[in-house]
Short mmCIF file of C-alpha atoms in Angstrom, two decimals:
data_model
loop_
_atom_site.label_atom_id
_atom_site.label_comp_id
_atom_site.label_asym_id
_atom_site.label_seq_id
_atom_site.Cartn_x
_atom_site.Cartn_y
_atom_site.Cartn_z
CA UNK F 182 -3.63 11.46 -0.90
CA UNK F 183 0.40 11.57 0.75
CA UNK F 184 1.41 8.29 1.11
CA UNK F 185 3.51 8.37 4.58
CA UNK F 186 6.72 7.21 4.80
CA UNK F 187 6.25 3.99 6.78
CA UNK F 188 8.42 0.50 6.84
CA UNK F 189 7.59 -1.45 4.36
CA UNK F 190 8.53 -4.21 6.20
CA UNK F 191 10.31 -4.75 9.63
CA UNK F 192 11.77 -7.90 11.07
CA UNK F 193 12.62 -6.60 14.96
CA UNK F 194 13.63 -10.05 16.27
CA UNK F 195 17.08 -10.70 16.65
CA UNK F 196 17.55 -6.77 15.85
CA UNK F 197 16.35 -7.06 12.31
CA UNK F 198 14.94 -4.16 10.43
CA UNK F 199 14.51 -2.86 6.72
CA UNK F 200 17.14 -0.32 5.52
CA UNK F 201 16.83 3.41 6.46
CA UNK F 202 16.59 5.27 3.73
CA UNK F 203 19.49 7.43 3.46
CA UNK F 204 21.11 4.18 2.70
CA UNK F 205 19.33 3.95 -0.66
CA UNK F 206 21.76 3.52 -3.67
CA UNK F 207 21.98 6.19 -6.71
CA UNK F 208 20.87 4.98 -9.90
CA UNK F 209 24.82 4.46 -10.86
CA UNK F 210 25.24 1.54 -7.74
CA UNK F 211 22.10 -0.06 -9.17
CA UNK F 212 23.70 -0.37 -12.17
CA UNK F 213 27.16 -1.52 -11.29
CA UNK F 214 25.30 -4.12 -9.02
CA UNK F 215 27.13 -7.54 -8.52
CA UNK F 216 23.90 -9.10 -7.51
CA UNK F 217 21.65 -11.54 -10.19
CA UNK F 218 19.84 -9.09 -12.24
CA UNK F 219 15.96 -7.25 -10.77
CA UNK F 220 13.12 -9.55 -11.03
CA UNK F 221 9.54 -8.23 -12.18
CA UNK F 222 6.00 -9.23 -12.25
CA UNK F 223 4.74 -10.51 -15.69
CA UNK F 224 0.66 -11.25 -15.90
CA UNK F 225 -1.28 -8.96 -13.46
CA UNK F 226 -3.21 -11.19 -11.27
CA UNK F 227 -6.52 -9.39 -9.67
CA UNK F 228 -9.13 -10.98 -7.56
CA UNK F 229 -12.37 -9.83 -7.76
CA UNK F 230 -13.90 -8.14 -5.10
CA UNK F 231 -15.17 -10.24 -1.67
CA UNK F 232 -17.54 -7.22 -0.73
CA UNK F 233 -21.82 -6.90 -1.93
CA UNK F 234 -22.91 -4.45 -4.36
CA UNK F 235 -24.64 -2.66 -1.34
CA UNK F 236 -21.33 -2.21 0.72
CA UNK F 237 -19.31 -1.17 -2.37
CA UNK F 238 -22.22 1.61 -2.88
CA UNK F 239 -21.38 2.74 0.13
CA UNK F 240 -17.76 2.22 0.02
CA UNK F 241 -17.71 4.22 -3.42
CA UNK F 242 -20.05 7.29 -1.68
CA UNK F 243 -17.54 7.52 1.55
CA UNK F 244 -14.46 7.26 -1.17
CA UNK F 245 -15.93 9.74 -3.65
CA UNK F 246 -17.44 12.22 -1.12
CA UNK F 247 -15.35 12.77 1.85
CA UNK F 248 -11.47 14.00 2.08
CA UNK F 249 -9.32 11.72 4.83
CA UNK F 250 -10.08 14.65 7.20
CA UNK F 251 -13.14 13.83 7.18
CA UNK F 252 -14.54 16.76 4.98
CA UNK F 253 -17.59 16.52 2.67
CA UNK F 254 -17.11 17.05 -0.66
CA UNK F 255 -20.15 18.92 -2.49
CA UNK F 256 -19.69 16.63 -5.60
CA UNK F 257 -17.82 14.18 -7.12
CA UNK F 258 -15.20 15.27 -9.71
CA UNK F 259 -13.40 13.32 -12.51
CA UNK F 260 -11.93 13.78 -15.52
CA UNK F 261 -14.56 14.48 -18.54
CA UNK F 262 -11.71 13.68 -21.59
CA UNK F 263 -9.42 11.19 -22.48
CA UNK F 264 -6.67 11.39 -19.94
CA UNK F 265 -3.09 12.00 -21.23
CA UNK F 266 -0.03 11.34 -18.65
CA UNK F 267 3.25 13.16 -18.98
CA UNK F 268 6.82 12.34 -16.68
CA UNK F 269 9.19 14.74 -16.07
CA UNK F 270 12.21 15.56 -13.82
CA UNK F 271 15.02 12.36 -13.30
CA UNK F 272 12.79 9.17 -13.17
CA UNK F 273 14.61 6.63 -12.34
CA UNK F 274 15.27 3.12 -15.14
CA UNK F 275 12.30 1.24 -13.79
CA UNK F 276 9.84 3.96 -13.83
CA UNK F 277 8.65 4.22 -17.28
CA UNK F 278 8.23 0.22 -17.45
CA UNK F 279 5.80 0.12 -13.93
CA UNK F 280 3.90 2.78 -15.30
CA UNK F 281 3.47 1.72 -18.77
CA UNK F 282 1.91 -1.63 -17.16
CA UNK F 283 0.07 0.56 -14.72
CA UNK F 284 -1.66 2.54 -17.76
CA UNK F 285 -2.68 -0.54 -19.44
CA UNK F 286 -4.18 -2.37 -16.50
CA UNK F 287 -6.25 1.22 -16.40
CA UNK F 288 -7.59 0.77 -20.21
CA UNK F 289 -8.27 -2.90 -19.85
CA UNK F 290 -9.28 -3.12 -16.25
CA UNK F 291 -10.79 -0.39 -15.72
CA UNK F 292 -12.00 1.04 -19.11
CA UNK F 293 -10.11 4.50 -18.52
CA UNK F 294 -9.41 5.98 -21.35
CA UNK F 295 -5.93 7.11 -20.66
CA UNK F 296 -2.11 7.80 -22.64
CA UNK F 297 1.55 8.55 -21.85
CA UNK F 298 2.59 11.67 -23.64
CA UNK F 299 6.08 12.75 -24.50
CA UNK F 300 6.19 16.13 -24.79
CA UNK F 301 3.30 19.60 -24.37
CA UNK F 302 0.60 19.45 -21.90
CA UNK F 303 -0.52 16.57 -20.29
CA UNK F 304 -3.70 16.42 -17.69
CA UNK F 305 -1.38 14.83 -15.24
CA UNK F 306 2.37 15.19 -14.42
CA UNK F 307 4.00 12.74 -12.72
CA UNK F 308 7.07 14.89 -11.89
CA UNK F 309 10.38 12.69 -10.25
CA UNK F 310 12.80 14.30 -7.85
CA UNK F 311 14.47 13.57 -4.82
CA UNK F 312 13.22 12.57 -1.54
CA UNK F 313 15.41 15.81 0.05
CA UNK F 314 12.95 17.96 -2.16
CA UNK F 315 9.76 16.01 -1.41
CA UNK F 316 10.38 16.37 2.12
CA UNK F 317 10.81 19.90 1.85
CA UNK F 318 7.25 20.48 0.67
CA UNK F 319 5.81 17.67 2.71
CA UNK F 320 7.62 16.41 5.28
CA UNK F 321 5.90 12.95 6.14
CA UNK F 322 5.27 12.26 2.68
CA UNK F 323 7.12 9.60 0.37
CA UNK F 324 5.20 11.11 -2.42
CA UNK F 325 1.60 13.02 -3.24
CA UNK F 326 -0.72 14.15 -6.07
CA UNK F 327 -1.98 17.85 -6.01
CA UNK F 328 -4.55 19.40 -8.53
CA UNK F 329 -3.99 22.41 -10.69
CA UNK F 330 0.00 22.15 -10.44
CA UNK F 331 2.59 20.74 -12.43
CA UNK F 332 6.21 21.02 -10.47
CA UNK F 333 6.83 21.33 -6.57
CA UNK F 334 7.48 25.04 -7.57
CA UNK F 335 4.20 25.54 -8.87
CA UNK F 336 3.21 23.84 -5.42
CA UNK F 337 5.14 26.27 -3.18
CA UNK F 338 3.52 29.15 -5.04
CA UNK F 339 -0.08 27.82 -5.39
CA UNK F 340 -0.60 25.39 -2.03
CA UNK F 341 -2.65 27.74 -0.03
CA UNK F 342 -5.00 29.12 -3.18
CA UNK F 343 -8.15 27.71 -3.84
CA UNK F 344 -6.81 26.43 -6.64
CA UNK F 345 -5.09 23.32 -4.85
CA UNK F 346 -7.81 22.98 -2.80
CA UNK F 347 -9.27 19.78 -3.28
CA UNK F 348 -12.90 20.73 -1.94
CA UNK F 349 -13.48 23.47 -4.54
CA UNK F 350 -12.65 21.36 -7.30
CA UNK F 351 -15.59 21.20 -9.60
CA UNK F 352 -14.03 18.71 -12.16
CA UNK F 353 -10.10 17.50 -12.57
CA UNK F 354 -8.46 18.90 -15.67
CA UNK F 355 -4.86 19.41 -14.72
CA UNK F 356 -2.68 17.19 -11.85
CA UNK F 357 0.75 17.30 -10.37
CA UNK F 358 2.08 14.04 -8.77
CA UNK F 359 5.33 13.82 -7.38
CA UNK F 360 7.44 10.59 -6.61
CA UNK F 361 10.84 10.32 -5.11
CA UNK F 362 13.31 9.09 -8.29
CA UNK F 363 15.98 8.26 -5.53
CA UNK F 364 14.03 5.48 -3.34
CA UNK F 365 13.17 1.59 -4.38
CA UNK F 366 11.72 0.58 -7.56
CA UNK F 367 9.21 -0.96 -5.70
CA UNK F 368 8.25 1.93 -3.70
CA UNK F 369 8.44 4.30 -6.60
CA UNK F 370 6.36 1.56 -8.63
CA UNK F 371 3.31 1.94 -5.11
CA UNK F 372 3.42 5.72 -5.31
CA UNK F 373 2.65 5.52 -8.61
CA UNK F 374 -0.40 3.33 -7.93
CA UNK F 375 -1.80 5.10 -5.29
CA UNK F 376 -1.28 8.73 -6.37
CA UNK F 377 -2.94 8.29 -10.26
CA UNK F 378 -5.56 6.17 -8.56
CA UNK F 379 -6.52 9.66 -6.68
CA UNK F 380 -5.66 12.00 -9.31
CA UNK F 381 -8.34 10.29 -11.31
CA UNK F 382 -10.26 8.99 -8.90
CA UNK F 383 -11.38 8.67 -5.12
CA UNK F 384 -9.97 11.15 -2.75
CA UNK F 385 -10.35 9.26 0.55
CA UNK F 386 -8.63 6.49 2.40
CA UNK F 387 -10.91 4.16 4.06
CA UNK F 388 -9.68 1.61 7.12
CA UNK F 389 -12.33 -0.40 6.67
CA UNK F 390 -11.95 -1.81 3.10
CA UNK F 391 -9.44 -5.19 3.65
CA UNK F 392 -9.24 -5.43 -0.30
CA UNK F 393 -7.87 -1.62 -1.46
CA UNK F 394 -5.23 0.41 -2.05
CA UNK F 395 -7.62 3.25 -0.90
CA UNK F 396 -6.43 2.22 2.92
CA UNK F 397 -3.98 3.87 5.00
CA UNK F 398 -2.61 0.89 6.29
CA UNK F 399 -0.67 0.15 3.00
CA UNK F 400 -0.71 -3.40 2.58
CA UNK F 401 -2.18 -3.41 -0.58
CA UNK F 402 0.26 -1.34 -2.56
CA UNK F 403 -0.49 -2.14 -6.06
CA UNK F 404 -4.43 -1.20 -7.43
CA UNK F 405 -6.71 -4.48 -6.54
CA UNK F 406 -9.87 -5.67 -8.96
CA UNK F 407 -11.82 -3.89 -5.95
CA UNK F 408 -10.26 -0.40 -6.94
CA UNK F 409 -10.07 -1.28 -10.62
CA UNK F 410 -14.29 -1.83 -10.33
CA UNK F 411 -14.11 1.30 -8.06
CA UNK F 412 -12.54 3.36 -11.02
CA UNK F 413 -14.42 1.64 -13.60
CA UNK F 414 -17.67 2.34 -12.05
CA UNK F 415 -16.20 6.65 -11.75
CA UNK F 416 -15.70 6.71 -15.13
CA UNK F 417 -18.95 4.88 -16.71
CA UNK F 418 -21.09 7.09 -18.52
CA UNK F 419 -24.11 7.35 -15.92
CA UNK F 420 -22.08 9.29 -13.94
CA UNK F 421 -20.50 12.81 -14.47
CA UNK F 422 -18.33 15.74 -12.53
CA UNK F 423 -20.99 17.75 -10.67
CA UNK F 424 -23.55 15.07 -9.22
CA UNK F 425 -24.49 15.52 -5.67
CA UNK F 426 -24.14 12.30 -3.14
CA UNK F 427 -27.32 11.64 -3.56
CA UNK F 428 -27.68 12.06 -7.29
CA UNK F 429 -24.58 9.23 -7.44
CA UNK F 430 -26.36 6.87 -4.81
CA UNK F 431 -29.05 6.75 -6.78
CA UNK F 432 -27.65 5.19 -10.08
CA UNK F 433 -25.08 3.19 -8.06
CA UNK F 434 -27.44 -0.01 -7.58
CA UNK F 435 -28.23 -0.39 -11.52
CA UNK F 436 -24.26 0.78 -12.26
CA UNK F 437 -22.81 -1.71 -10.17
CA UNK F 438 -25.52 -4.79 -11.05
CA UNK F 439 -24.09 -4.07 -14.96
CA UNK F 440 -20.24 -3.68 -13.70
CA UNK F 441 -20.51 -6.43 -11.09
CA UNK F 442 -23.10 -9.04 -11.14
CA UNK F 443 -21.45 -11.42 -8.87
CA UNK F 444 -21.68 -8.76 -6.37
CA UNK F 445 -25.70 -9.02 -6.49
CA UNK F 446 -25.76 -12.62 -4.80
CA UNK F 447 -22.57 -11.66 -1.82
CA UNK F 448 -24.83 -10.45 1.85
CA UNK F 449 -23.98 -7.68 2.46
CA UNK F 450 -22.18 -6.91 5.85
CA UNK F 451 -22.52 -3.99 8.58
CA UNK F 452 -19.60 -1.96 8.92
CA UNK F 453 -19.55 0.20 11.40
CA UNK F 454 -17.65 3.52 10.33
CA UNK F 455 -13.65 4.13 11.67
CA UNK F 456 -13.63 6.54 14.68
CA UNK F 457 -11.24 9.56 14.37
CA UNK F 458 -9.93 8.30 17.57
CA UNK F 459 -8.56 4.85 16.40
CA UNK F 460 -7.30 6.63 13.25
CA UNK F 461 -5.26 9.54 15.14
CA UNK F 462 -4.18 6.43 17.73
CA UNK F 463 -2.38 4.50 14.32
CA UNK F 464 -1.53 7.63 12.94
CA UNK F 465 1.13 8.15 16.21
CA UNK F 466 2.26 4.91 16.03
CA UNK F 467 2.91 4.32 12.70
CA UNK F 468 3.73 8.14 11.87
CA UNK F 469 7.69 9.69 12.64
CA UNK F 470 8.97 11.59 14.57
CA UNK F 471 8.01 9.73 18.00
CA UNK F 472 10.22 7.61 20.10
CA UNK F 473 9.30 3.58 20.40
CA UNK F 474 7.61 3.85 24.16
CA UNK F 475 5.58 6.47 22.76
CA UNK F 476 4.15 4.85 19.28
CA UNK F 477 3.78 1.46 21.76
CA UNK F 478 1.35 3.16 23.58
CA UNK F 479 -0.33 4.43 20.63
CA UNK F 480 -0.65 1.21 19.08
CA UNK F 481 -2.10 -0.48 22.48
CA UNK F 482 -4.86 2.62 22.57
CA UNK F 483 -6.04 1.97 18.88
CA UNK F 484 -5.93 -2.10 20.36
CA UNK F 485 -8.24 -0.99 22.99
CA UNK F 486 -10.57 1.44 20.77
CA UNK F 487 -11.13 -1.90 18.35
CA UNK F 488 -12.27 -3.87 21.15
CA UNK F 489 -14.57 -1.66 22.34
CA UNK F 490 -15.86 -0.98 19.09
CA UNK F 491 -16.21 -4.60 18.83
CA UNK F 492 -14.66 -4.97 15.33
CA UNK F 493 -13.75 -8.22 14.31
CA UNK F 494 -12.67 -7.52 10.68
CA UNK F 495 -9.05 -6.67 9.23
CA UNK F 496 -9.06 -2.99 11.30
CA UNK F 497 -8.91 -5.04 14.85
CA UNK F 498 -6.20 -7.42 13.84
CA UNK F 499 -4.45 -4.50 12.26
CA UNK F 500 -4.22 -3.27 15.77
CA UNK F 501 -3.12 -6.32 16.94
CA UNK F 502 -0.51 -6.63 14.44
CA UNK F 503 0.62 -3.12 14.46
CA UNK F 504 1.09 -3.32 18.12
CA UNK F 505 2.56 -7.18 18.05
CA UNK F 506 5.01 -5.34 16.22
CA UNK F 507 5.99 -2.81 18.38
CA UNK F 508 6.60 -4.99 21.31
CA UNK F 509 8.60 -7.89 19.82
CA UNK F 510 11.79 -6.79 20.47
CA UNK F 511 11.02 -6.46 24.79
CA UNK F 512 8.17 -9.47 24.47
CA UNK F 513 8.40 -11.69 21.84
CA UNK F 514 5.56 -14.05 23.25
CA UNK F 515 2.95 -11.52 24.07
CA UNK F 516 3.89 -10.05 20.70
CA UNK F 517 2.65 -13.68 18.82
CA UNK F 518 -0.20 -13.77 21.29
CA UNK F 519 -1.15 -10.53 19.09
CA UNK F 520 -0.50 -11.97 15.85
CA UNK F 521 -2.61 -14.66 16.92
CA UNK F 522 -5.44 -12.30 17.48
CA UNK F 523 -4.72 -10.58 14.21
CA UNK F 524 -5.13 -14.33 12.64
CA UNK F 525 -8.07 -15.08 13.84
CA UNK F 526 -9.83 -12.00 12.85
CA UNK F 527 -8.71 -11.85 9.68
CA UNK F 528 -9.46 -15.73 9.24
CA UNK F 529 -13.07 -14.03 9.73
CA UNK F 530 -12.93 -11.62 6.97
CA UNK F 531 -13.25 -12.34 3.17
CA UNK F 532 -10.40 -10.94 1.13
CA UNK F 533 -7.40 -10.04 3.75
CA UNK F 534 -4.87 -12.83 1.94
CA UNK F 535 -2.12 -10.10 1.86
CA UNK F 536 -3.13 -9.36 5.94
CA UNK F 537 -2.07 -12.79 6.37
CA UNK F 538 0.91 -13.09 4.58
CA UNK F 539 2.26 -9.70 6.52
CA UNK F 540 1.45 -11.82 10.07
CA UNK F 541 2.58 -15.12 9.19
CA UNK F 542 6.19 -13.34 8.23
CA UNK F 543 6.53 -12.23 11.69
CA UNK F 544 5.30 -15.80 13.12
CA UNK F 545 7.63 -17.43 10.63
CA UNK F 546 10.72 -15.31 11.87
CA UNK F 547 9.84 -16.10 15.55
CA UNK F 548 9.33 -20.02 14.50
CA UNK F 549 12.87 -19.52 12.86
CA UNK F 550 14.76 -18.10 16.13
CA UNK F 551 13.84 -20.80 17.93
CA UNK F 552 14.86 -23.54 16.09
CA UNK F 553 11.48 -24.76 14.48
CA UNK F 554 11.74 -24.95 11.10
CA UNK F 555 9.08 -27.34 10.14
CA UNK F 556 6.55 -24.90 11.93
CA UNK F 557 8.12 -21.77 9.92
CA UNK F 558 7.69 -24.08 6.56
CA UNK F 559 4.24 -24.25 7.31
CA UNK F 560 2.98 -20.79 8.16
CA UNK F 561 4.91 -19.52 4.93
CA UNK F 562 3.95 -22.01 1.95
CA UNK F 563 0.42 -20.62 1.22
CA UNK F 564 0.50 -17.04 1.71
CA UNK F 565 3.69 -16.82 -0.47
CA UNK F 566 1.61 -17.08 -3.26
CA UNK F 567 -0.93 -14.19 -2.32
CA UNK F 568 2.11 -11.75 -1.93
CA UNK F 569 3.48 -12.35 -5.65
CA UNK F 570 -0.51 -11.82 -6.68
CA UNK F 571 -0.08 -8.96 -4.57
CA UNK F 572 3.17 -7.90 -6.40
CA UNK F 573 5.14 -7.43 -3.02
CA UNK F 574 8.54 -7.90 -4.04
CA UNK F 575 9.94 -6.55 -0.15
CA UNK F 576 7.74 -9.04 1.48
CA UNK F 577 8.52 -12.12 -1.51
CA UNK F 578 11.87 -11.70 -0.98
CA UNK F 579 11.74 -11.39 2.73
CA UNK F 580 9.40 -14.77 3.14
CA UNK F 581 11.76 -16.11 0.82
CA UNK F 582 14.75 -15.49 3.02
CA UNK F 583 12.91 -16.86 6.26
CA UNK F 584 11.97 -19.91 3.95
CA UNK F 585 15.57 -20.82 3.25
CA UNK F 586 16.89 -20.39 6.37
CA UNK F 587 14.20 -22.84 7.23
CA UNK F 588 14.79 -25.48 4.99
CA UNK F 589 18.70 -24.89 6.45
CA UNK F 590 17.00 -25.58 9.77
CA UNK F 591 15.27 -28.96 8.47
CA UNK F 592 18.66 -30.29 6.92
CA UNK F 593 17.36 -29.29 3.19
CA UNK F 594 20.16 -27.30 2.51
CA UNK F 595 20.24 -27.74 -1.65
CA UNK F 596 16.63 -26.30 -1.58
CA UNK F 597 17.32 -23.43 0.90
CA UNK F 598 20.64 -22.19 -1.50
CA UNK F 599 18.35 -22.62 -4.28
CA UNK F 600 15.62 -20.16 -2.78
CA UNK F 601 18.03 -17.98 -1.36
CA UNK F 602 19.59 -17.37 -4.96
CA UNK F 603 15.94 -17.05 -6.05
CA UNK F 604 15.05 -14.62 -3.55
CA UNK F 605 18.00 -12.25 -5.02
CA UNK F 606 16.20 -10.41 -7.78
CA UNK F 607 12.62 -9.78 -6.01
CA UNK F 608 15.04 -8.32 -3.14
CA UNK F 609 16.79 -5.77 -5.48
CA UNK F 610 13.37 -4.34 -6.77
CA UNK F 611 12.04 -4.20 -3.02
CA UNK F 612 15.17 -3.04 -1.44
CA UNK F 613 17.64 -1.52 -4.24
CA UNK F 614 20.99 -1.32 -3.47
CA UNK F 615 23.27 -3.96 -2.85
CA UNK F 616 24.03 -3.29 0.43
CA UNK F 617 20.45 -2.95 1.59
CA UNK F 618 19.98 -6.55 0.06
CA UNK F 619 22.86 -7.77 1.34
CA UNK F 620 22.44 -6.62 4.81
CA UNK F 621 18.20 -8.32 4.77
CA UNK F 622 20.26 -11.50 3.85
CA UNK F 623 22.42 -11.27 7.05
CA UNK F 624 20.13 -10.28 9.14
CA UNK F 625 17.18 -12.90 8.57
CA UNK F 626 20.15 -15.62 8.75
CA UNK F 627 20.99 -14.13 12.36
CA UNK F 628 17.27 -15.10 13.04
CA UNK F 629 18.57 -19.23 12.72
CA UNK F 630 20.38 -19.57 16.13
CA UNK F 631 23.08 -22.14 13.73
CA UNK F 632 24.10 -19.05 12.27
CA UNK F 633 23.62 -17.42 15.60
CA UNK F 634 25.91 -19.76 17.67
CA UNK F 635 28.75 -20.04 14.88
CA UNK F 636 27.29 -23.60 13.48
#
């Protein structure tokens, strides 16, 4: 898996938009910060999965068995002994505490049986350098997880060997992963999440599961109780390194009846699989390189390939939303006539809380530029509390913001100083730097016309 450098989060009315990252501080600026100290998530806080037994069987097949080429895989590979986890390189200060918490949610979650080491071998390396050097060996990658390797000059010498082939593997025994220790603690914090998710376990992204960090649309960035049952089930003992597709969709009913009875009594639900069409259609327009006309018309094809394929789940408001995005700037009301569509499809679909909470941001913004703050109150007080269970500090922070500048709006302005203030600490572990807080504060107040028009 190479998770892509994409926004995390982009507020394009009134010009606003998330910092690029050259503009990232050095652990030093963090430190000498004049801001009210980084906030962080206590209790994790995992729903359970919305989907049947049947469609997880099938989800964990298509996961386990397929590369996000769409490849087949000749058998499913895990680890077969306790798994021991070594860092190395510069990590930055909040590394070692996200991935502590990360290793424990995979013992009691997930029943892994896995360890930080300090010093020797380790199965897998999580090795942190700089952005400049991941680029360098990937260039559309924010970070990625390759087997057999240890450092990214191990990777130079060994990426076209069969070694680091994926495919060949036969079972996992040794693991390089490599995260950027010069970006966000938040987005060094999501790398980690979804690169040891594949190094120990599934090996493709699917579009279709709302609920997962196994999907390329990276709203989910921390792992869900849908992936935690995902890995739980890869590492119980019916199952082994070696077995065939078929030998694993055999035992899957009994396996997931023991690890998930609710899932027995939940319908199960067609799902009709992603064409590589729609996926190479987001790919352009979320991907870098291409200008803004460009990546618009990607985003209206993969709107037009949902339709026909007459989706109605999170993948055809994804479209919507991607492409309501891309368009607000030069038409802000056909832009919310697409978040509308992404609202009511996902309104459809069990488990897309987070979906929501990414749309009704944008809605709030617009609600906010014109004026209407009792409508921007609204569409933000519930799904504020499905992004801290999500453990989206960028998006807290930023539906925090757009909450206080519309209680300013609705005269409430001891309330909206009192979020703003509280806003301050999720921002610095979703954005970093002082500056690149300070500049998502003025921007979202340029979305209140008051601040706007000088009153």
């Amino acid at each position: 898996m190479i998770r892509r450098a994409t926004l995390i989060m982009a507020l394009l009315l009134a010009g606003c938009d998330t910092v690029p990252l050259e503009d990232m501080p050095t652990r030093a600026q963090i430190a000498d910060s004049t801001l009210p100290p980084m906030k962080s998530f206590s209790a994790p806080r995992p729903q359970p999965p919305a989907r049947s037994n049947a469609n997880i069987a099938a989800d964990f097949l298509d996961l386990h068995f397929e590369l996000e080429s769409g490849r087949q895989l000749p058998v499913m590979t895990r680890f077969e002994t306790p798994i021991t986890v070594r860092v190395t390189g510069a990590p930055p200060p909040s590394l070692q505490s996200d991935l502590s918490r990360l290793l424990s949610r995979l013992r009691n979650e997930a029943g892994i049986d896995i360890r930080q080491v300090s010093s020797g071998a380790a199965n897998i390396t999580i090795d942190a350098v700089s952005r400049s050097e991941i680029r360098r060996a990937l260039p559309q990658a924010a970070c990625f997880v390759v087997p057999n390797v240890t450092s990214l000059s191990d990777f130079r010498r060994e990426r076209r060997r069969d070694k680091t082939n994926w495919s060949l593997l036969e079972k996992r025994e040794k693991l390089g992963i490599f995260v950027p220790n010069d970006a966000t603690p938040q987005e060094v914090r999501d790398c980690m999440h979804e690169e040891l998710a594949q190094a120990i376990g599934p090996l493709n992204d699917l579009y279709s599961l709302p609920e997962s960090i196994f999907n390329d649309d990276n709203m989910h960035t921390v792992l869900t109780g849908f992936d935690m049952l995902i890995l739980r089930a890869t590492y119980a003992p019916e199952l082994r390194s070696g077995m065939t597709r078929a030998e694993v969709a055999r035992i899957l009913p009994d396996l997931l009846a023991r690890l998930n009875p609710r899932g027995i009594g939940i319908a199960p639900q067609q799902v009709v699989r992603t064409p590589r069409s729609w996926i190479d259609a987001m790919q352009r327009a979320l991907g870098p390189g291409s200008g803004l006309e460009t990546r618009v018309r990607a985003a209206d094809e993969a709107t037009r390939i949902a339709q026909a394929q007459g989706w109605t789940d999170q993948r055809r408001a994804f479209s919507h939303y991607t492409l309501g995005r891309m368009i607000q700037m030069s038409d802000p009301d056909l832009a919310q006539r697409h978040y509308a569509a992404a609202l009511q499809f996902l309104d459809q679909t069990p488990g897309t809380g987070l979906q929501k909470a990414h749309v009704r941001a944008q809605t709030a913004a617009y609600a906010i530029s014109r004026g209407d703050g009792k409508t921007a109150l609204a569409q933000l007080k519930g799904p504020m509390e499905e992004v801290r269970r999500a453990e989206n500090a960028a998006l807290l922070a930023t539906m925090m913001l757009l909450q206080a500048e519309a209680l300013d709006l609705e005269g409430r302005s001891e309330e909206a100083a009192a979020t703003r203030l509280d806003s301050l600490g999720w921002a610095r572990y979703g954005f970093g730097s002082d500056w690149a807080v300070r500049a998502l504060m003025q921007d979202i107040a340029l979305l209140n016309p008051r601040n706007r028009l000088g009153g």
